[in-house]
Short mmCIF file of C-alpha atoms and ligand atoms in Angstrom, two decimals:
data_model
loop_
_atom_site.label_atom_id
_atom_site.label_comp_id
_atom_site.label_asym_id
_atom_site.label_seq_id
_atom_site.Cartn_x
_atom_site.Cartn_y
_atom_site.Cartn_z
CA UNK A 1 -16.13 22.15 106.52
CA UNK A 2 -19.47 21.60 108.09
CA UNK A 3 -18.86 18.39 110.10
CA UNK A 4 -18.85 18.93 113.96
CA UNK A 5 -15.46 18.51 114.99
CA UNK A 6 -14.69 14.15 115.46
CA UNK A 7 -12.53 14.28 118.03
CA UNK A 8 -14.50 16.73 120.63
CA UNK A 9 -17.47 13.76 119.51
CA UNK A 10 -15.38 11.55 121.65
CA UNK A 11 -15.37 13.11 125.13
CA UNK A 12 -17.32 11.27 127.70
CA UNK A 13 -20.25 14.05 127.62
CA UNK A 14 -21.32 11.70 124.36
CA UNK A 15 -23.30 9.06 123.73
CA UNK A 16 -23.45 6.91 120.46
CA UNK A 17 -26.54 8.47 119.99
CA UNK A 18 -25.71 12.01 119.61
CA UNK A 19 -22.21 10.80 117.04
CA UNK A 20 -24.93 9.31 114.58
CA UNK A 21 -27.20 12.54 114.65
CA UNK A 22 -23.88 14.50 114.55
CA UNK A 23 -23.20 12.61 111.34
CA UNK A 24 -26.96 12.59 110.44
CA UNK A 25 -26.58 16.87 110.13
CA UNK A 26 -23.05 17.08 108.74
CA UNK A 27 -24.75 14.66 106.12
CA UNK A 28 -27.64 17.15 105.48
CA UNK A 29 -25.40 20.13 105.58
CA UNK A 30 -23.23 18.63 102.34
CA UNK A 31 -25.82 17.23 100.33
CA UNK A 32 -29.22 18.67 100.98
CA UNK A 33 -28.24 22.16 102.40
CA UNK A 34 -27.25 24.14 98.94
CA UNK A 35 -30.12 22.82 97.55
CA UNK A 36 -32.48 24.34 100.32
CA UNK A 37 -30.43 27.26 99.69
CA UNK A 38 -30.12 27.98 95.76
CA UNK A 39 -27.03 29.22 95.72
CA UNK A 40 -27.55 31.90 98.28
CA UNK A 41 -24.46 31.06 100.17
CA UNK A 42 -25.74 30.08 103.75
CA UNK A 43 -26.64 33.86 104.17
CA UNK A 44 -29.39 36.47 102.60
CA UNK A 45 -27.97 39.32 102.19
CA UNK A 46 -31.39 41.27 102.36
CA UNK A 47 -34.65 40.86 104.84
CA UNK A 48 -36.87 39.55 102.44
CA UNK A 49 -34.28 36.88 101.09
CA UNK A 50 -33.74 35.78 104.67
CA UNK A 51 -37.60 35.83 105.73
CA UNK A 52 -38.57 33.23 102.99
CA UNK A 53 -35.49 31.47 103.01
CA UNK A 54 -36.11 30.95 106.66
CA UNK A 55 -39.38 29.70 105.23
CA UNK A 56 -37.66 26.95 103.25
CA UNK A 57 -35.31 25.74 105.67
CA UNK A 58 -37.83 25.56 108.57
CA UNK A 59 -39.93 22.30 106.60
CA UNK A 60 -37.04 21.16 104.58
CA UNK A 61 -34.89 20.73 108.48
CA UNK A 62 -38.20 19.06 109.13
CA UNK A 63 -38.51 16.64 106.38
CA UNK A 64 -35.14 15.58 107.08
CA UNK A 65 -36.02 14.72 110.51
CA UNK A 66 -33.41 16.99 112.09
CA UNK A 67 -36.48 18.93 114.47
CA UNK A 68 -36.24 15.78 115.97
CA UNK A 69 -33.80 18.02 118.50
CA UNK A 70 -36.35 20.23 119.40
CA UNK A 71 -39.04 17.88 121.09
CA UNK A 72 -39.09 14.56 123.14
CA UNK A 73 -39.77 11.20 121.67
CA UNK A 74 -42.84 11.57 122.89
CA UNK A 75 -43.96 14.45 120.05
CA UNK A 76 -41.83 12.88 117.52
CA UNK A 77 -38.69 13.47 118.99
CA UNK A 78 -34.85 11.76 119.23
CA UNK A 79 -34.59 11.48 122.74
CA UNK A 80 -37.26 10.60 125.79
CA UNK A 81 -36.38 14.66 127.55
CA UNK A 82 -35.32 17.24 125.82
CA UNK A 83 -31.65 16.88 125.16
CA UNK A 84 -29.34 20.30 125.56
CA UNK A 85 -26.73 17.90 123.72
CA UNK A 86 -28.37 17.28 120.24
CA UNK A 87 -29.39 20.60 120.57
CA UNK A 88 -26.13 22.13 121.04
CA UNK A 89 -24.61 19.78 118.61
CA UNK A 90 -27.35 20.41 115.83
CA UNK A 91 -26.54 24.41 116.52
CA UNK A 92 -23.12 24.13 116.37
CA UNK A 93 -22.90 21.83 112.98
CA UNK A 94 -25.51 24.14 111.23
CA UNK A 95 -23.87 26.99 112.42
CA UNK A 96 -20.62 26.30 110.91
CA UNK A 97 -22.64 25.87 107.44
CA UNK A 98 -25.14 28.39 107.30
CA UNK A 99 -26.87 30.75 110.11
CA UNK A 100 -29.83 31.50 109.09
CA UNK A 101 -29.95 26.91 109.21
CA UNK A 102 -28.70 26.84 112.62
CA UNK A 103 -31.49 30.28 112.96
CA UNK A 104 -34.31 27.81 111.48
CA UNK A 105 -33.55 24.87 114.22
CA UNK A 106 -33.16 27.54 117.17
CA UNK A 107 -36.28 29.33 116.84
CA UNK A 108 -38.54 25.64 116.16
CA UNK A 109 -36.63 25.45 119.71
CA UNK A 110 -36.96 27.98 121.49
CA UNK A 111 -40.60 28.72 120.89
CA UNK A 112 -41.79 25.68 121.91
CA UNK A 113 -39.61 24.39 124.60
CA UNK A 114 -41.76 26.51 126.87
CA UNK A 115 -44.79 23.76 126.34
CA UNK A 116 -42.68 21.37 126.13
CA UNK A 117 -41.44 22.49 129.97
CA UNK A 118 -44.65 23.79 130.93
CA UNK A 119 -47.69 22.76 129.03
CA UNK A 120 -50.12 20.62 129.46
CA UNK A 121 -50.93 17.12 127.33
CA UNK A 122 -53.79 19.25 125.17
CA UNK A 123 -51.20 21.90 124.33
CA UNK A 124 -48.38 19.55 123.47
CA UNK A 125 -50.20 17.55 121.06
CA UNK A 126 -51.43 20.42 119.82
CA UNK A 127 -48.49 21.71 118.90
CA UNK A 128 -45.37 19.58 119.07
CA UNK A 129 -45.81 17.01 116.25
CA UNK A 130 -46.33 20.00 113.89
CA UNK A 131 -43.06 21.35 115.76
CA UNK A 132 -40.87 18.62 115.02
CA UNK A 133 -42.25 17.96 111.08
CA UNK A 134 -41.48 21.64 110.64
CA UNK A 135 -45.21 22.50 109.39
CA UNK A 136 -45.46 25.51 112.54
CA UNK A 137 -42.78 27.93 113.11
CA UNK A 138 -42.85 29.00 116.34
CA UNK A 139 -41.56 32.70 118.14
CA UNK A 140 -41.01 33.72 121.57
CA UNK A 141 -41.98 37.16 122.67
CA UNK A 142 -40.33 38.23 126.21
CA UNK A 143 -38.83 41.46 125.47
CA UNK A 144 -40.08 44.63 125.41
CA UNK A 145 -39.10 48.53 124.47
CA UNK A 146 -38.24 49.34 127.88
CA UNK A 147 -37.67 45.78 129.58
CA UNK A 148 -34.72 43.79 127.56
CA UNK A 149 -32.32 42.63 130.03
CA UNK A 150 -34.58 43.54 132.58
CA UNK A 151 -37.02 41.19 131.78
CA UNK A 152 -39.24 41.51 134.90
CA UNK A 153 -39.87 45.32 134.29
CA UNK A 154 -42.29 44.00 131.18
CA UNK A 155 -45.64 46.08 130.95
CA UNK A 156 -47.72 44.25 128.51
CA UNK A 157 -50.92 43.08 130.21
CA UNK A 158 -53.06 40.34 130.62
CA UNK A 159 -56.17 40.66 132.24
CA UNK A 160 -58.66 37.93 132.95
CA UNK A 161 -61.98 38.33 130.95
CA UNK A 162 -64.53 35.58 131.35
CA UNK A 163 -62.92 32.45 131.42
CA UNK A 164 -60.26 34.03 129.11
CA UNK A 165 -57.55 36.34 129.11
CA UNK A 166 -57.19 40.26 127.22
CA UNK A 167 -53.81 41.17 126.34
CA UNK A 168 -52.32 44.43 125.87
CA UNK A 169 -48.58 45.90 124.95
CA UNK A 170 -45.70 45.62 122.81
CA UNK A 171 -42.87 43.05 122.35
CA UNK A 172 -40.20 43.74 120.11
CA UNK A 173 -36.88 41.81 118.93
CA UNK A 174 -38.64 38.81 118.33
CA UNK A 175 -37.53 36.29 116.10
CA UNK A 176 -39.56 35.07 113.27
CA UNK A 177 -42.59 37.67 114.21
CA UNK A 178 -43.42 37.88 110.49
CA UNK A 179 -43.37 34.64 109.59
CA UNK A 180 -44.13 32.37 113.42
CA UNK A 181 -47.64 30.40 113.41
CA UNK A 182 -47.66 30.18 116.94
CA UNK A 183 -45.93 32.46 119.12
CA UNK A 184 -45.12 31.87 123.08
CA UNK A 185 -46.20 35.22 124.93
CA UNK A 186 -45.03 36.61 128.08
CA UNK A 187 -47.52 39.24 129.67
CA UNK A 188 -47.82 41.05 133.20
CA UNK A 189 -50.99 39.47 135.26
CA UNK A 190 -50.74 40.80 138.11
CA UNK A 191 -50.76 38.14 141.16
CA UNK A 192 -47.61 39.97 142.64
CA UNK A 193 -45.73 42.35 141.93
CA UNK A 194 -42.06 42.38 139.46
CA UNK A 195 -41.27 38.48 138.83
CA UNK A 196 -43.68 36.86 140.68
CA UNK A 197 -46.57 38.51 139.14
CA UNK A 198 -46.25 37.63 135.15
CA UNK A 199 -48.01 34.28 132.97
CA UNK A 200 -46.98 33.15 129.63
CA UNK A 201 -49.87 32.42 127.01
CA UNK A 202 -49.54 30.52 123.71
CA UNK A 203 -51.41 33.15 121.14
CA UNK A 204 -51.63 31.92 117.77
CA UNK A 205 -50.57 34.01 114.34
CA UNK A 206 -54.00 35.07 112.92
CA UNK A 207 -55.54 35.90 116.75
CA UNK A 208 -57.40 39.39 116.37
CA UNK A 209 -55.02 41.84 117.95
CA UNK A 210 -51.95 40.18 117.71
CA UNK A 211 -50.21 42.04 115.05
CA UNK A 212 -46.49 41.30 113.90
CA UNK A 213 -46.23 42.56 110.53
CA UNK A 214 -43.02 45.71 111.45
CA UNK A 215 -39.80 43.65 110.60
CA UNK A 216 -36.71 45.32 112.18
CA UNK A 217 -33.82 45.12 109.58
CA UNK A 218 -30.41 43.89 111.07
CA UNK A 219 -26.53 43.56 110.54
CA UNK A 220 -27.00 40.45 109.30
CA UNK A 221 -30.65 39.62 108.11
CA UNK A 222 -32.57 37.57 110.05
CA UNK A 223 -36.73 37.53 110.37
CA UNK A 224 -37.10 39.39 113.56
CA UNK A 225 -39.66 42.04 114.24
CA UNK A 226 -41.93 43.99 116.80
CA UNK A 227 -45.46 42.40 117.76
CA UNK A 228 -48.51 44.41 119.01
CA UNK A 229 -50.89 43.23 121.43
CA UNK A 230 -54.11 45.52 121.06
CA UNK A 231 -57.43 43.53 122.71
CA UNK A 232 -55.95 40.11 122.24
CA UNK A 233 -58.48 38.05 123.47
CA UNK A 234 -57.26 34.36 123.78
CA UNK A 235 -58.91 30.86 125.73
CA UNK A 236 -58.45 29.62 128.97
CA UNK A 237 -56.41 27.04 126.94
CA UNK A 238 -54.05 29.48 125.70
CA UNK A 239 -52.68 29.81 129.44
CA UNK A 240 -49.26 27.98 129.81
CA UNK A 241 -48.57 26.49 132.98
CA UNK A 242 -50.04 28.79 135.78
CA UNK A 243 -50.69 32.23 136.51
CA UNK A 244 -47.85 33.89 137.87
CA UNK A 245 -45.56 31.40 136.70
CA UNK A 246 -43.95 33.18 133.25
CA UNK A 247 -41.09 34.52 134.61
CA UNK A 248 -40.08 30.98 135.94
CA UNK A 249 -41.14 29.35 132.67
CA UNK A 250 -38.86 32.14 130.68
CA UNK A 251 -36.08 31.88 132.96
CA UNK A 252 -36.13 27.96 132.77
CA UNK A 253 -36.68 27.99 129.24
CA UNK A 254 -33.04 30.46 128.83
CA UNK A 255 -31.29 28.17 130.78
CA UNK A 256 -31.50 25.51 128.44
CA UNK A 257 -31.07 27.51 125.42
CA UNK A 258 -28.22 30.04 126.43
CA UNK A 259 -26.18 26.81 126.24
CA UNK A 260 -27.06 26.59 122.54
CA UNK A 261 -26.55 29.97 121.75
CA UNK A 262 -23.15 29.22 122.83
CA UNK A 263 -23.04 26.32 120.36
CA UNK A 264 -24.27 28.06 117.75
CA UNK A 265 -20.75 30.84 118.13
CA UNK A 266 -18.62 27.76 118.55
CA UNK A 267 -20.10 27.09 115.11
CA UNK A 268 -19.22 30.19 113.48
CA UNK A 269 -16.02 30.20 115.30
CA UNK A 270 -14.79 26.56 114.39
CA UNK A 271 -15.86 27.77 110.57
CA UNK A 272 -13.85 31.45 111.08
CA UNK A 273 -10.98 29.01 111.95
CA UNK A 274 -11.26 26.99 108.87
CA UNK A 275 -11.21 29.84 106.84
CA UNK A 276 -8.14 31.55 108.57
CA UNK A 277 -6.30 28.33 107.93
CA UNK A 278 -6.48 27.92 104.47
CA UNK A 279 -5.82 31.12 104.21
CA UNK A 280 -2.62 31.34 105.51
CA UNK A 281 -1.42 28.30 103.77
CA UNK A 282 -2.61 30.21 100.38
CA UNK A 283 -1.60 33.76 100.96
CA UNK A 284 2.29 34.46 100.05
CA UNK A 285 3.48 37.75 101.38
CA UNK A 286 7.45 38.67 101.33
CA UNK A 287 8.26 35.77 99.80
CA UNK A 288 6.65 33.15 102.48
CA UNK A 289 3.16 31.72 103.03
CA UNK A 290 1.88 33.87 106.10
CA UNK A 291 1.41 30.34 108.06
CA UNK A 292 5.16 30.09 107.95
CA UNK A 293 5.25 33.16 109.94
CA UNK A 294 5.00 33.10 113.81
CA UNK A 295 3.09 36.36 114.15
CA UNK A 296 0.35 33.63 112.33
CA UNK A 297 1.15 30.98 114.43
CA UNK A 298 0.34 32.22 117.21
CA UNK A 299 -2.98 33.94 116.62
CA UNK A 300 -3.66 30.47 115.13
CA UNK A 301 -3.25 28.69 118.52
CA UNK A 302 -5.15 31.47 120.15
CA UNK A 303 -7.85 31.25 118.11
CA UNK A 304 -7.88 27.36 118.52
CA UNK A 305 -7.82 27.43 122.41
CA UNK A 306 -10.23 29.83 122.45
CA UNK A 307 -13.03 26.96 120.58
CA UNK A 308 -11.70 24.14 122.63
CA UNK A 309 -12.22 26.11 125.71
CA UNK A 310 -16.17 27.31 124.78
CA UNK A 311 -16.63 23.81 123.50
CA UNK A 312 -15.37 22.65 126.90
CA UNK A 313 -17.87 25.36 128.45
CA UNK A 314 -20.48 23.97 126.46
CA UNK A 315 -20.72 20.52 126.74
CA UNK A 316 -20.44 20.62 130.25
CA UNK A 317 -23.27 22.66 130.42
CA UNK A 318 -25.56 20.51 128.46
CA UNK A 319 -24.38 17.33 129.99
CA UNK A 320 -24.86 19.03 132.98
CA UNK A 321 -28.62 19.97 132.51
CA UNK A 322 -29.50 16.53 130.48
CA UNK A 323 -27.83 13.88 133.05
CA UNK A 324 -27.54 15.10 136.75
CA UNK A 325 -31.05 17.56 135.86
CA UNK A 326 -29.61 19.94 137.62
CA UNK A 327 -30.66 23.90 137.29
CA UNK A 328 -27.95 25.13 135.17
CA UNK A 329 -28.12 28.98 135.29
CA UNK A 330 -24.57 29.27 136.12
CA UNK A 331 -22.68 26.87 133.95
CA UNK A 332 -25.21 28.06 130.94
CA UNK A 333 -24.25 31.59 131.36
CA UNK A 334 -20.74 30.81 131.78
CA UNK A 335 -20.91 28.70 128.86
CA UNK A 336 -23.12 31.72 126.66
CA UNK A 337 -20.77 34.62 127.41
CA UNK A 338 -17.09 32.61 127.05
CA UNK A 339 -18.16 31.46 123.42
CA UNK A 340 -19.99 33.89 122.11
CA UNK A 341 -17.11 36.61 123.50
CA UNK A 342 -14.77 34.02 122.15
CA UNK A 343 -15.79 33.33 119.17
CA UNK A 344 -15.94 37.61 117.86
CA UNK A 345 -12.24 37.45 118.71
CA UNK A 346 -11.78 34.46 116.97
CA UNK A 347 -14.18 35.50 113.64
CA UNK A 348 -11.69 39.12 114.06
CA UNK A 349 -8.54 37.59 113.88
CA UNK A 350 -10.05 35.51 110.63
CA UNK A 351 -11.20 38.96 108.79
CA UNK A 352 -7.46 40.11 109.95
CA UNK A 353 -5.25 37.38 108.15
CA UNK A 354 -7.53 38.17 105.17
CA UNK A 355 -7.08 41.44 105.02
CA UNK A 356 -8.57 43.74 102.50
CA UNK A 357 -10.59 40.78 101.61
CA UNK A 358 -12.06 40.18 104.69
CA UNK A 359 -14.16 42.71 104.97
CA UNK A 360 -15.52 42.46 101.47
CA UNK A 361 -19.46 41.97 101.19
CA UNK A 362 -20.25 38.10 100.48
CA UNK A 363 -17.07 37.16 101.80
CA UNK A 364 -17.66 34.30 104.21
CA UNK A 365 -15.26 35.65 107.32
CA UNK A 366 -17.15 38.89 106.34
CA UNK A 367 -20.38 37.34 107.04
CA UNK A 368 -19.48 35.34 110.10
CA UNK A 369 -18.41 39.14 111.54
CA UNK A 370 -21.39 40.61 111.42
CA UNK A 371 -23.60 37.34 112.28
CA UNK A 372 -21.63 36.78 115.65
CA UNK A 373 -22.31 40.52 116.83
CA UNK A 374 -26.28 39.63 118.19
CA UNK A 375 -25.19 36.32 119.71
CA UNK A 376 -23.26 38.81 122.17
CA UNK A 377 -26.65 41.02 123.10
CA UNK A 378 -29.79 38.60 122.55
CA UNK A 379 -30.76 35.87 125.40
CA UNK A 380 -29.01 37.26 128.22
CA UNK A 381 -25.99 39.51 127.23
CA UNK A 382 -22.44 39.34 128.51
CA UNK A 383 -22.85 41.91 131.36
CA UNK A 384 -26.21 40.38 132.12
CA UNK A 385 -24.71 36.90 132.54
CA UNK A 386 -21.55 38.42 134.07
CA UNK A 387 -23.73 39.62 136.95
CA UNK A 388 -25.53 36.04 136.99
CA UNK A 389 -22.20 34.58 137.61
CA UNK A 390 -21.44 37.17 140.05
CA UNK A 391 -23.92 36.17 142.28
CA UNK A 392 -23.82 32.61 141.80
CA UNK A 393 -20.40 32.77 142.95
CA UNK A 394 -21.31 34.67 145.80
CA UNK A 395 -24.17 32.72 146.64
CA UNK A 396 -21.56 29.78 147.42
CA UNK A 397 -21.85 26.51 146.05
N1 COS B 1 -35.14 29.08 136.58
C1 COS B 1 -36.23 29.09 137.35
N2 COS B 1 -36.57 30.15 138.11
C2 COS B 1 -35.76 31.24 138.06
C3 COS B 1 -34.61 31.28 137.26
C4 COS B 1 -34.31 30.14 136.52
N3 COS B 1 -33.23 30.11 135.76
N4 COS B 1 -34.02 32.47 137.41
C5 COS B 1 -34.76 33.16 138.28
N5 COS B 1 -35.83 32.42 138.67
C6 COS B 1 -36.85 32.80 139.63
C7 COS B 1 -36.12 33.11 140.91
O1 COS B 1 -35.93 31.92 141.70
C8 COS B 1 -37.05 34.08 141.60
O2 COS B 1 -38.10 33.42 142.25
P1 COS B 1 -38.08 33.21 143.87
O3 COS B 1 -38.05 34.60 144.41
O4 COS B 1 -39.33 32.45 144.10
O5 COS B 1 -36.83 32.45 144.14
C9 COS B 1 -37.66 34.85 140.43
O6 COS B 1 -37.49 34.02 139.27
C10 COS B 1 -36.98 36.18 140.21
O7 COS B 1 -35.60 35.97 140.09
P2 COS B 1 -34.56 37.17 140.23
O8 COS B 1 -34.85 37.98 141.47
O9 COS B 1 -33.19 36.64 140.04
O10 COS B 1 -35.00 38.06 138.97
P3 COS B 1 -34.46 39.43 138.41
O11 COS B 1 -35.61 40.27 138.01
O12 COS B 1 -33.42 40.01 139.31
O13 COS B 1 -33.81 38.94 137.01
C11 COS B 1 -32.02 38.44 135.47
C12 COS B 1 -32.58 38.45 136.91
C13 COS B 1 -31.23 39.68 135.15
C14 COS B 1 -31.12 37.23 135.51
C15 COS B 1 -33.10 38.21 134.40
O14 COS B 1 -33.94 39.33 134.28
C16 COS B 1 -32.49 37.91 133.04
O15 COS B 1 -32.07 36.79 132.76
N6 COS B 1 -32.44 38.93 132.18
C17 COS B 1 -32.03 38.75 130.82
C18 COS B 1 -33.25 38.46 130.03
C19 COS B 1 -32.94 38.13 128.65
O16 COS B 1 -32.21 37.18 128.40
N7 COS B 1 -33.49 38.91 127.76
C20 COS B 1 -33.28 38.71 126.38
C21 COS B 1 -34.40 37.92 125.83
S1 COS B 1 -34.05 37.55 124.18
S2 COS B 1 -34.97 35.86 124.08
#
């Protein structure tokens, strides 16, 4: 059940090293995973249960050596650059087990791929090793009340004082708030206007001002919360990259995880599918298992296209980014919306062959339902990354 699927291991986009951390994580998933978990099912059904289990899984990932996807060898890493394909592949295999795991591994990510990008030596050593042991968590705060999709109408400030910086505002939907050590921040200061005018700082949990205690409850519990800037004062060392560069290093740092988010709904997908089968091998109805019926089959081979073809999406994406270095906004997008669009249909057709049961708390289809729902909204949403397409495609190749 948790193993990344063997054959799609195969294609070309692979290298021997990313089958033997594929096996490394299916590995951890079986044996070490329901321990982490104590019988909690891969899911917390309430915001507390998921805050602190998030707070297990984040050093127990680490122990295990798994963060090894999130950094380069450098910092304790698996591979010399960042790799979008260990990344994808650890997403998608802890996905399919448990996603508030493939949560734990995400967030490690995307907090601190921005120094890894972006920072400097001081503020990689700083915080990378930790990173990759799992003794930080890490948060990134880009959106705001009023600027979500529109992430260049941000108003939070940050205005130079000294040889420092103030900041000012609110960010909300931020993952891990409560619980992040070290949280990447994106703030308006000034040098232009819109895009060109805001800087992303690295603000530390425990900075006066920087308050992130107001969780925001969701479908399907996850730490996430809303994070008040009020007088922040942080260093001149806190300043990633340069001024005026934070929409670049936020845009940059999307691109290589909206590939991931895709892996992680190819995870829940690929497990929705699992489900769906043995189901209809079990279920009699009219004196037939319902697999025997075509009505089955053929949502069956939907659903199954429907993975290969994100999976597809996917890879290409990441092998994309990691060998020819290319800028990837297109194919990530692409890759973001199919599977994460693909993979609700596929987790709805699972609750459907269940029937009654499927949308019975604790139930696992029931669970992958309401987990897939943000994957669709958060990190670019589908009519977001429709219009990226869009204008990709009209931009010409
Ligand atoms: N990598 C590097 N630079 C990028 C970039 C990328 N992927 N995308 C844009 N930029 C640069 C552009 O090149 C441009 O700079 P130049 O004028 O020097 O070329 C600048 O950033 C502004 O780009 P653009 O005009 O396209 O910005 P918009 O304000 O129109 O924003 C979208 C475009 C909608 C794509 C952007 O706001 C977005 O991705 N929104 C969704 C945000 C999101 O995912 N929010 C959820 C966060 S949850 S973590």
């Amino acid at each position: 059940m948790t193993h990344a699927d063997p054959e799609h291991l195969h294609w070309p986009f692979f290298d021997d090293g990313h089958r033997a951390y594929a096996r490394e994580i299916a590995a951890w998933c079986a044996r070490e995973l329901p321990q982490v978990e104590r019988g909690e099912g891969g899911h917390a059904d309430t915001d507390e249960a998921a805050h602190t289990l998030v707070q297990r899984l984040v050093p127990a990932l680490g122990r295990a050596g798994l963060l090894r996807a999130c950094v380069a060898a450098e910092h304790g890493g698996a591979r010399d650059a960042i790799d979008v394909r260990t990344l994808a592949i650890a997403r998608e295999t802890l996905a399919r087990a448990s996603g508030l795991a493939d949560f734990a591994l995400a967030m490690q990510g995307l907090g601190s791929v921005p120094v890894s990008l972006f920072g400097n030596a001081a503020q990689q050593r700083a915080l990378l090793p930790a990173v990759a042991r799992g003794e930080v968590i890490t948060a990134f705060a880009l959106s705001e009340p009023e600027a979500g999709s529109d992430a260049a109408a941000m108003q939070a400030t940050a205005v130079r004082s000294g040889d420092g910086w103030v900041l000012n505002g609110t960010k909300t939907w931020i993952s891990n708030a409560g619980i992040a050590d070290s949280f990447v921040v994106f703030a308006r200061s000034g040098e232009a206007s819109g895009a060109k005018g805001i800087s992303a700082f690295i603000v530390r949990a425990g900075t006066p001002g920087l308050d992130a205690s107001v969780r925001i409850p969701v479908i399907a519990p996850h730490p996430l919360g809303t994070v008040r800037l009020t007088d922040c004062r942080v260093g001149p060392e806190a300043l990633l990259g340069e001024a005026g560069q934070g929409f670049r290093i936020a845009m940059g740092t999307l691109d290589l995880f909206r590939t991931t988010v895709g892996a992680a709904a190819l995870g829940f997908a690929r497990r929705a599918l699992d489900e769906a089968v043995a189901r209809a091998k079990a279920r009699r109805m009219f004196g037939r298992t319902l697999a025997e019926y075509q009505l089955t089959q053929a949502r069956l081979g939907e659903m199954a296209t429907l993975i290969d073809a994100s999976a597809l999406l996917i890879y290409r994406s990441a092998w994309t980014r990691d060998v020819l270095g290319k800028r990837v906004t297109r194919e990530a997008s692409m890759a973001k919306m199919y599977a994460t669009e693909a993979a609700q249909q596929v987790i709805d057709g699972a609750v459907q062959l269940f029937g009654g049961l499927g949308v019975v708390r604790g139930n696992t289809v029931e669970r992958l339902y309401r987990e897939i729902r943000a994957l669709r909204i958060y990190e670019g949403a589908s009519e977001v990354l429709q219009l990226v397409i869009g204008g990709k495609v009209l931009e010409g190749p």
